[in-house]
Coordinates of C-alpha atoms and ligand atoms in Angstrom, one line a residue:
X1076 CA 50.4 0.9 2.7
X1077 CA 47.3 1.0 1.0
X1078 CA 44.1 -0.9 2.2
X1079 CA 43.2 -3.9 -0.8
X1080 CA 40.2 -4.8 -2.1
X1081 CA 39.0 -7.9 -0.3
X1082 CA 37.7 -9.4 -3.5
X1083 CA 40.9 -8.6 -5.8
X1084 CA 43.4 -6.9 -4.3
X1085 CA 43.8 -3.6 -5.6
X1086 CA 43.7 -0.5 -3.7
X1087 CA 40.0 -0.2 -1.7
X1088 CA 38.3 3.1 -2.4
X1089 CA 35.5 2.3 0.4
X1090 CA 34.8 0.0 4.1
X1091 CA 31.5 -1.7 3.7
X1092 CA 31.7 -2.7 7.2
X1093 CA 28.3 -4.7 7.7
X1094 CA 30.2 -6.9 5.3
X1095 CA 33.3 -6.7 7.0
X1096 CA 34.9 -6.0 3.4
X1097 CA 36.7 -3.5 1.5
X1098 CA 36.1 -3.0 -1.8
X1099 CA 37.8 -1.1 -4.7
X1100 CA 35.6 0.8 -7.5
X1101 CA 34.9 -2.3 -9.6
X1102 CA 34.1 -4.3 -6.5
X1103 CA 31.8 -1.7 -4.7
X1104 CA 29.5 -0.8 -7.8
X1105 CA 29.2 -4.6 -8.4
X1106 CA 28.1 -5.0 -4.7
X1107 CA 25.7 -2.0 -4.8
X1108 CA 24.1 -3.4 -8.0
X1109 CA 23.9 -6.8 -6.5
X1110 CA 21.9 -5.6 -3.8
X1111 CA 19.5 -3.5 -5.7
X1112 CA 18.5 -6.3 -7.7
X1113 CA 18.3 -8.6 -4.6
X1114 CA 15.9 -6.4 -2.8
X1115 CA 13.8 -5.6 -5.6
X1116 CA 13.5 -9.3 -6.7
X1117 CA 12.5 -9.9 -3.1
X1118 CA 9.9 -7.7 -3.0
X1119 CA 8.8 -7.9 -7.0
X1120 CA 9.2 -4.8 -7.5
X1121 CA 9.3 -5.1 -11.0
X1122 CA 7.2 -7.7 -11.8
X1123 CA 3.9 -6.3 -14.0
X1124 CA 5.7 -2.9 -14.7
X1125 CA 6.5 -1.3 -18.0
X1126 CA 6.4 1.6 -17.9
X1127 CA 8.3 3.4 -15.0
X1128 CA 7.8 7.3 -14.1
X1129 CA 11.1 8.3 -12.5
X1130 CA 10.9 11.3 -9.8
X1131 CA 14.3 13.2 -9.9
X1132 CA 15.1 16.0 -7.6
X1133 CA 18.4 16.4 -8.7
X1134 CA 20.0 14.8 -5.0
X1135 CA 22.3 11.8 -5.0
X1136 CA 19.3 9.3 -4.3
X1137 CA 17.0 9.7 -7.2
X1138 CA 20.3 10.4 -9.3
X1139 CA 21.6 6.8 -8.3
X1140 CA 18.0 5.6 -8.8
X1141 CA 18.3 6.7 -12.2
X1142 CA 21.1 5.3 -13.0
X1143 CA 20.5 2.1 -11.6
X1144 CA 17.0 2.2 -12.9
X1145 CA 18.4 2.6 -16.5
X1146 CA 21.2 0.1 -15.7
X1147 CA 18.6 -2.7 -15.5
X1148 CA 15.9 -1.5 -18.0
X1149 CA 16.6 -4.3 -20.6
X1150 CA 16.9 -7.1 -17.6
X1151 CA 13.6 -6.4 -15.8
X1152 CA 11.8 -5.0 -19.3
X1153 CA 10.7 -1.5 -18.5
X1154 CA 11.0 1.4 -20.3
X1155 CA 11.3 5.0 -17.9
X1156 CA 10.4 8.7 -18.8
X1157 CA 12.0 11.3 -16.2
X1158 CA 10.0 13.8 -14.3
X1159 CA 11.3 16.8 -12.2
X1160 CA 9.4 19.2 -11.0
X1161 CA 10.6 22.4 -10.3
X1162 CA 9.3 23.9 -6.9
X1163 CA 9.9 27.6 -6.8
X1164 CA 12.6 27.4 -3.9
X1165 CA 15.4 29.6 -4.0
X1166 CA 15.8 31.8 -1.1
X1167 CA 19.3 33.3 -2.6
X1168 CA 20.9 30.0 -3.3
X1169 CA 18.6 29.1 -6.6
X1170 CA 18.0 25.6 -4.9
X1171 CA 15.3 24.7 -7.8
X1172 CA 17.3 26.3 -11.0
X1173 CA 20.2 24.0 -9.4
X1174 CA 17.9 20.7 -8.7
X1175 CA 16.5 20.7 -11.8
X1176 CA 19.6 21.5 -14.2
X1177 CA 21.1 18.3 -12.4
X1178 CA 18.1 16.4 -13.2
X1179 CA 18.3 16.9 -16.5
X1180 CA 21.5 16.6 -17.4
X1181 CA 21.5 12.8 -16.4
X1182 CA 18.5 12.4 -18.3
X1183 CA 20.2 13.7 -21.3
X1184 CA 23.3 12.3 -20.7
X1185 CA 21.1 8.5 -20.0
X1186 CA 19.0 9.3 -23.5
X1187 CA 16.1 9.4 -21.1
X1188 CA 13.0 10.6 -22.3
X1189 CA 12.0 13.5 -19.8
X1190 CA 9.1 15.9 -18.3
X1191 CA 9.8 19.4 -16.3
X1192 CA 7.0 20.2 -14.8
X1193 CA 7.2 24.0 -13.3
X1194 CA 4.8 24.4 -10.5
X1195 CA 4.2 28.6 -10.8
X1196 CA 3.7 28.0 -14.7
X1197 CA 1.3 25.0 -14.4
X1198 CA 0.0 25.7 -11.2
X1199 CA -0.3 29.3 -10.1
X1200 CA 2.3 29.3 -6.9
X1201 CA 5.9 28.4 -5.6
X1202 CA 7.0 26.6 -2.5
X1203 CA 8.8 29.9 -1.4
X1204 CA 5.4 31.9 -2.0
X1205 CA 3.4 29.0 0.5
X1206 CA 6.3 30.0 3.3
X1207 CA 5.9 33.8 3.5
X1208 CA 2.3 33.7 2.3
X1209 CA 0.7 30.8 3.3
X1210 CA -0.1 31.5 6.7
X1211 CA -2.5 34.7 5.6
X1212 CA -4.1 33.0 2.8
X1213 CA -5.4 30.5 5.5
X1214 CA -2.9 27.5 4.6
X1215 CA -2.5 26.1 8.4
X1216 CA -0.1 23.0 7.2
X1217 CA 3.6 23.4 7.6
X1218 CA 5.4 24.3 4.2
X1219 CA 7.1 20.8 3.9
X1220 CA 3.8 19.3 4.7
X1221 CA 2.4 21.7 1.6
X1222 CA 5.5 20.3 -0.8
X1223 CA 5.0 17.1 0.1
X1224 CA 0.7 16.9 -1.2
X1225 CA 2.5 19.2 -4.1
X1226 CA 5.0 16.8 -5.2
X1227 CA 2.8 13.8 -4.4
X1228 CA 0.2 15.2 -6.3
X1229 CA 2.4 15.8 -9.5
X1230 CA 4.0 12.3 -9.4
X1231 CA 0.8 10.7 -9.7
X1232 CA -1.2 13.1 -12.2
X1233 CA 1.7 13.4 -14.7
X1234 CA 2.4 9.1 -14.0
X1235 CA -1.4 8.6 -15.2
X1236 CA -1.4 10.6 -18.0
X1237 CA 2.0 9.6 -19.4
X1238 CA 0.7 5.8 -18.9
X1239 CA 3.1 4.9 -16.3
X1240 CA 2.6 1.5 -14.1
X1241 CA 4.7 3.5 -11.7
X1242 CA 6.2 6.1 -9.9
X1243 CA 9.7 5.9 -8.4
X1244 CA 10.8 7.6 -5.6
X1245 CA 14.7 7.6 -4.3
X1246 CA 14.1 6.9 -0.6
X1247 CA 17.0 5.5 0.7
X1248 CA 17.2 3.1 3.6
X1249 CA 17.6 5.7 6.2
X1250 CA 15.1 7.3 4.8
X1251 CA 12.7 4.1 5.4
X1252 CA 14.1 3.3 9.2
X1253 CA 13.6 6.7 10.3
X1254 CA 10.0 7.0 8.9
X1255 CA 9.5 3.3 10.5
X1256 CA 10.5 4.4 13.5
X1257 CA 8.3 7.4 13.5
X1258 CA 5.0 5.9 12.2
X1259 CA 5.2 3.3 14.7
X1260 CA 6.0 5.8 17.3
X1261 CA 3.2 7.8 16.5
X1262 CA 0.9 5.3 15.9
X1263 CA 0.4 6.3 11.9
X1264 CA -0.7 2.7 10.8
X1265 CA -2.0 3.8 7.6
X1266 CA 1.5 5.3 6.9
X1267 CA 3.0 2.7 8.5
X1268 CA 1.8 0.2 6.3
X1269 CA 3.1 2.6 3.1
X1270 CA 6.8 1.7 4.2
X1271 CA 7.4 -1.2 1.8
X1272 CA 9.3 -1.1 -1.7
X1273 CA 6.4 -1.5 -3.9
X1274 CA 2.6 -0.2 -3.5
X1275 CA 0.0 -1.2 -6.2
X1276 CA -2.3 1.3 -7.9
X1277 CA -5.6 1.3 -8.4
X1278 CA -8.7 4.3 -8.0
X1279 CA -6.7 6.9 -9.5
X1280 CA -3.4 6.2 -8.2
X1281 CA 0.0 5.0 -9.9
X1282 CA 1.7 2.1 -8.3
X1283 CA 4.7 3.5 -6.1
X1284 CA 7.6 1.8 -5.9
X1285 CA 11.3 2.8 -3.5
X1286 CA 13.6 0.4 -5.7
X1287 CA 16.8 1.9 -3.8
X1288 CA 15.1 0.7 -0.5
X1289 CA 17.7 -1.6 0.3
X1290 CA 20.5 1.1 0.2
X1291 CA 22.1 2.9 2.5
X1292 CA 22.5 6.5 2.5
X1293 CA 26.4 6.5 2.0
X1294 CA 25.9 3.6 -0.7
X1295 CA 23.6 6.0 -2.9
X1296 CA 26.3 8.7 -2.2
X1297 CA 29.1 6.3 -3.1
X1298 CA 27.8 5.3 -6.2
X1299 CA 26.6 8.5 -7.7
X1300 CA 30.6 9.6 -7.0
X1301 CA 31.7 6.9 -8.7
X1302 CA 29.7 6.8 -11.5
X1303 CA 30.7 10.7 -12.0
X1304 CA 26.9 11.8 -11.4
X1305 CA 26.7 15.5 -11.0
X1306 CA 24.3 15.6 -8.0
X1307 CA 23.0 19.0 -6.6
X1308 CA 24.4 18.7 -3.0
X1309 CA 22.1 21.5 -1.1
X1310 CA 19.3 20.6 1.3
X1311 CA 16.6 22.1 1.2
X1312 CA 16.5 26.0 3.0
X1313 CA 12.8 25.2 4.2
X1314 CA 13.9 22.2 5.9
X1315 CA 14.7 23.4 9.5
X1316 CA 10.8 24.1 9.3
X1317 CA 10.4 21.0 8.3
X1318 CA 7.6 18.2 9.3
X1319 CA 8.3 17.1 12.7
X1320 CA 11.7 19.1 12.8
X1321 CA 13.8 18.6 15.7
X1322 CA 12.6 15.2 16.2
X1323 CA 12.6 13.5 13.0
X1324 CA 16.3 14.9 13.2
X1325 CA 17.2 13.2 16.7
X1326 CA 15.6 10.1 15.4
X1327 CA 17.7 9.7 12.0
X1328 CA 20.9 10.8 14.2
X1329 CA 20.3 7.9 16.9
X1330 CA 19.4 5.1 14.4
X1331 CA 22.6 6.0 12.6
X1332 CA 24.6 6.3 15.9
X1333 CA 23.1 2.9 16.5
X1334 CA 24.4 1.8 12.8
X1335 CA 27.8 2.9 13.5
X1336 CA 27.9 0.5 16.7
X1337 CA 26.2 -2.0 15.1
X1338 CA 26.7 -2.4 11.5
X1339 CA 24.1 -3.4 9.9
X1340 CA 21.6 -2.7 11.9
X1341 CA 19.2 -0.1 9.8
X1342 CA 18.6 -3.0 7.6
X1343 CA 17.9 -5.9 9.6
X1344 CA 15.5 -3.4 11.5
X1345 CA 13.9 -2.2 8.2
X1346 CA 14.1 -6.0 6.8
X1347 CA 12.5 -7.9 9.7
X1348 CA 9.6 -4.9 9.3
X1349 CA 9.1 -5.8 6.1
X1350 CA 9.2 -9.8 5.9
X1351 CA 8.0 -10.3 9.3
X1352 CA 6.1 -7.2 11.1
X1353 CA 4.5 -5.7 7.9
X1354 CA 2.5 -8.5 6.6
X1355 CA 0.9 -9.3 9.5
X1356 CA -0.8 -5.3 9.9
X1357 CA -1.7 -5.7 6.4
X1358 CA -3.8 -8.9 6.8
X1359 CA -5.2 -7.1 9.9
X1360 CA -6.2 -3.5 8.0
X1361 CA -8.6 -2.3 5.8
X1362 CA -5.9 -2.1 3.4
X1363 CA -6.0 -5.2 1.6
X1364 CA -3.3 -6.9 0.0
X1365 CA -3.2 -8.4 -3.6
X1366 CA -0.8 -12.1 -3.1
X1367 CA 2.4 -10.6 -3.1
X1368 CA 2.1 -9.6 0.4
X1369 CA 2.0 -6.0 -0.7
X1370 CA -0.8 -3.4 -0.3
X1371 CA -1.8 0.2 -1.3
X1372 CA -4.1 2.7 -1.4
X1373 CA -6.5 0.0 -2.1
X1374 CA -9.6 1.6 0.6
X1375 CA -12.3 3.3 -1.6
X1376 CA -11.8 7.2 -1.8
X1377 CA -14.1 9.5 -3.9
X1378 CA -13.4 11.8 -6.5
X1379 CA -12.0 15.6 -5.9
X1380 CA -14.4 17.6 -7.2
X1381 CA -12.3 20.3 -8.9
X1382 CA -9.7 17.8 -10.1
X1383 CA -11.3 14.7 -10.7
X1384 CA -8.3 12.9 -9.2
X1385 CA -9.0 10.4 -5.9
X1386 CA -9.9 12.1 -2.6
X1387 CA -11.3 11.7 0.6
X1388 CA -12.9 14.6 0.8
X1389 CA -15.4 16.7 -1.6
X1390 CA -12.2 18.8 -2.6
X1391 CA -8.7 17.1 -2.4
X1392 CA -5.8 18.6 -0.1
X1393 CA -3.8 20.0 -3.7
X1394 CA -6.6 21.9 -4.6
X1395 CA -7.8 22.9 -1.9
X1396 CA -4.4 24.9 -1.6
X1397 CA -4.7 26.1 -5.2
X1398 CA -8.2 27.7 -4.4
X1399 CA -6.7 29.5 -1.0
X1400 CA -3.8 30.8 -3.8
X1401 CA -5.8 31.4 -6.6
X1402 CA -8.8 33.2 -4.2
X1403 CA -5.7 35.8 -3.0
X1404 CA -4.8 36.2 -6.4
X1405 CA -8.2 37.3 -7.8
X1406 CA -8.5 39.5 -4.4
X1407 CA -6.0 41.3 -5.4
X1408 CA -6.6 41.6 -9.1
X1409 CA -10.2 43.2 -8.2
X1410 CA -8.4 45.5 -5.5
X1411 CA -5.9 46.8 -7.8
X1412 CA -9.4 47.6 -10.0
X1413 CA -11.3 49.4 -7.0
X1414 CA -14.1 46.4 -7.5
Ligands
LIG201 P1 11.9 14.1 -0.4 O1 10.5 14.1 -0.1 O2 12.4 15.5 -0.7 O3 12.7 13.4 0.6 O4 12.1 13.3 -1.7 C1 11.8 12.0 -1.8 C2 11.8 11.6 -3.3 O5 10.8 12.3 -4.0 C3 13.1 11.8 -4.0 O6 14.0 10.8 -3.8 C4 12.6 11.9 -5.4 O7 12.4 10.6 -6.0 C5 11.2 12.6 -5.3 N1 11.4 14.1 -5.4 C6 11.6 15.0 -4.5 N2 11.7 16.2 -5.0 C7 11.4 16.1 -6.3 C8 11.3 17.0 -7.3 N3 11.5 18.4 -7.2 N4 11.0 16.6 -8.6 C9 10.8 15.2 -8.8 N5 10.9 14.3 -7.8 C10 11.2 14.7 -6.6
LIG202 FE1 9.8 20.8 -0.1 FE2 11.9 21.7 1.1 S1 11.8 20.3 -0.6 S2 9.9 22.3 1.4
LIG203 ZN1 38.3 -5.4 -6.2
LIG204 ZN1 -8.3 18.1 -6.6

């Protein structure tokens, strides 16, 4: 016989066992939206924001933060423009082609107003150029470390000029335990204190805000499936060389071993961070916060001086990799010329 719905009857299509319930389709997208508003009227994620800058890569997270985004524009009274960037990976399975073709065909099908930003065009280099180049043009940092300042660079440039209050990222709540448990492992307290749904702006940089914080991995999963959201399902092929590797693995593996013996566990861990932990470092750090017990990037950085956009040092981490790139480049252009 099949399992009912604990709300109406009909046939379950899902266990949402930290609630002890079963839930058919109807049921479970209603729960999923109930709890992305509750956590991001918790937190006031939305409150000041108008404009929103939505960072798809084409995987089920950002997909379902799209949707759910664009679900509750008119409630919260944003407006959001789509931006994918396409990262030069391909490696024989055309990861990029495929992350950005599913990116954009939500923000077609959504009437969302969209940027694709390609980083050899724009920028001079791919991702897949940094892994089997990168090393002799002096680039020391790990390629995911090298995508990360890439993509983190992008968000925020293209969010500024396009007039955004924000950038959204889709990092789930696994995402957010493991990286708690990490930073506080390795004693990161500056990126620590970055694990919270909202982060103001301010001195050249967008707010950032996680508004599917509050939802699990297999929730973002569930509801891009039901919504019939074409997701690209591939992970990345750099990511076995990723930052931290073996151990970030191990760490994601355990707290969801953990989840699986306790349900509910990966969000009373991330939420007793947030309410309780949390707002005690940020009264403690140099940090700041600005009353709604949030904080950002908020300590006073220079400018780069290639880029104009905020650093710590003379020239920031982006371009300094652009110069390492583009110095190779015009090596080689002068070689081919006997110069
Ligand atoms: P990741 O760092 O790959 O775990 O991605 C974290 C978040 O960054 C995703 O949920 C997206 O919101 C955003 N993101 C990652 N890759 C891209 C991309 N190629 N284009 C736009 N946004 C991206
Ligand atoms: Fe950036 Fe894999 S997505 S290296
Ligand atoms: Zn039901
Ligand atoms: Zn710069």
């Amino acid at each position: 016989m099949a399992v009912k719905c604990s709300r109406c009857g009909k046939p379950a299509v899902a266990e949402i066992r930290y609630t002890r319930s079963r839930l058919c389709r109807e049921h479970l997208i209603e729960f999923i939206e109930r709890r992305f508003r509750k956590g991001n009227e918790e937190f006031k994620v939305f409150k000041n924001i108008r404009r929103i800058v939505a960072a798809v890569s084409g995987g089920k997270d950002s997909l379902a933060m799209l949707y759910l985004l664009h679900r509750f524009s008119s409630v919260y009274g944003y407006e959001i423009i789509g931006l994918t960037i396409d990262l030069g990976i391909d490696r024989g399975k055309e990861y990029s082609t495929k992350s950005v073709e599913a990116a954009v065909e939500s923000f077609k099908k959504l009437d969302i107003e969209y940027v694709v930003v390609d980083l050899s065009r724009e920028y001079g280099y791919t991702i897949d150029f940094i892994r089997d180049r990168g090393r002799r043009l002096g680039i020391r940092r790990p390629v995911c470390s090298v995508c990360g300042i890439t993509k983190r660079y992008i968000m925020n440039r293209f969010a500024l000029e396009l007039g955004a209050d924000a950038v959204a990222t889709g990092h789930n709540l696994n995402d957010l335990a493991q990286f708690i448990f990490t930073n506080m492992y390795g004693g990161h307290i500056d990126e620590l204190i970055k694990m919270y749904p909202k982060l103001p702006g301010g001195n050249g940089f967008t707010a950032k805000i996680k508004p599917v914080f509050m939802l699990y991995e297999k929730e973002t999963t569930l509801y891009s499936i039901l919504n019939n959201i074409r997701f690209h399902h591939d992970t990345c092929p750099h990511l076995e060389n990723g930052i931290g590797g073996r151990f970030q693995t191990a760490i994601r593996e355990k707290l969801e071993q953990l989840e699986e013996e306790f349900p509910g566990f990966m969000l009373n861990y991330v939420l007793t961070y947030m309410r309780r932990i949390r707002p005690l470092m940020v009264s403690g750090s140099s940090m700041g916060g600005d009353g709604d017990g949030d904080s950002g990037e908020k300590i006073s950085v220079g400018r780069c001086r290639i880029c104009g956009m905020p650093s710590l040092r003379d020239v920031c981490a982006f371009c300094s990799i652009r110069s390492r790139v583009s110095l190779k480049v015009s090596e080689t252009i002068s070689r081919s010329r006997g110069d």
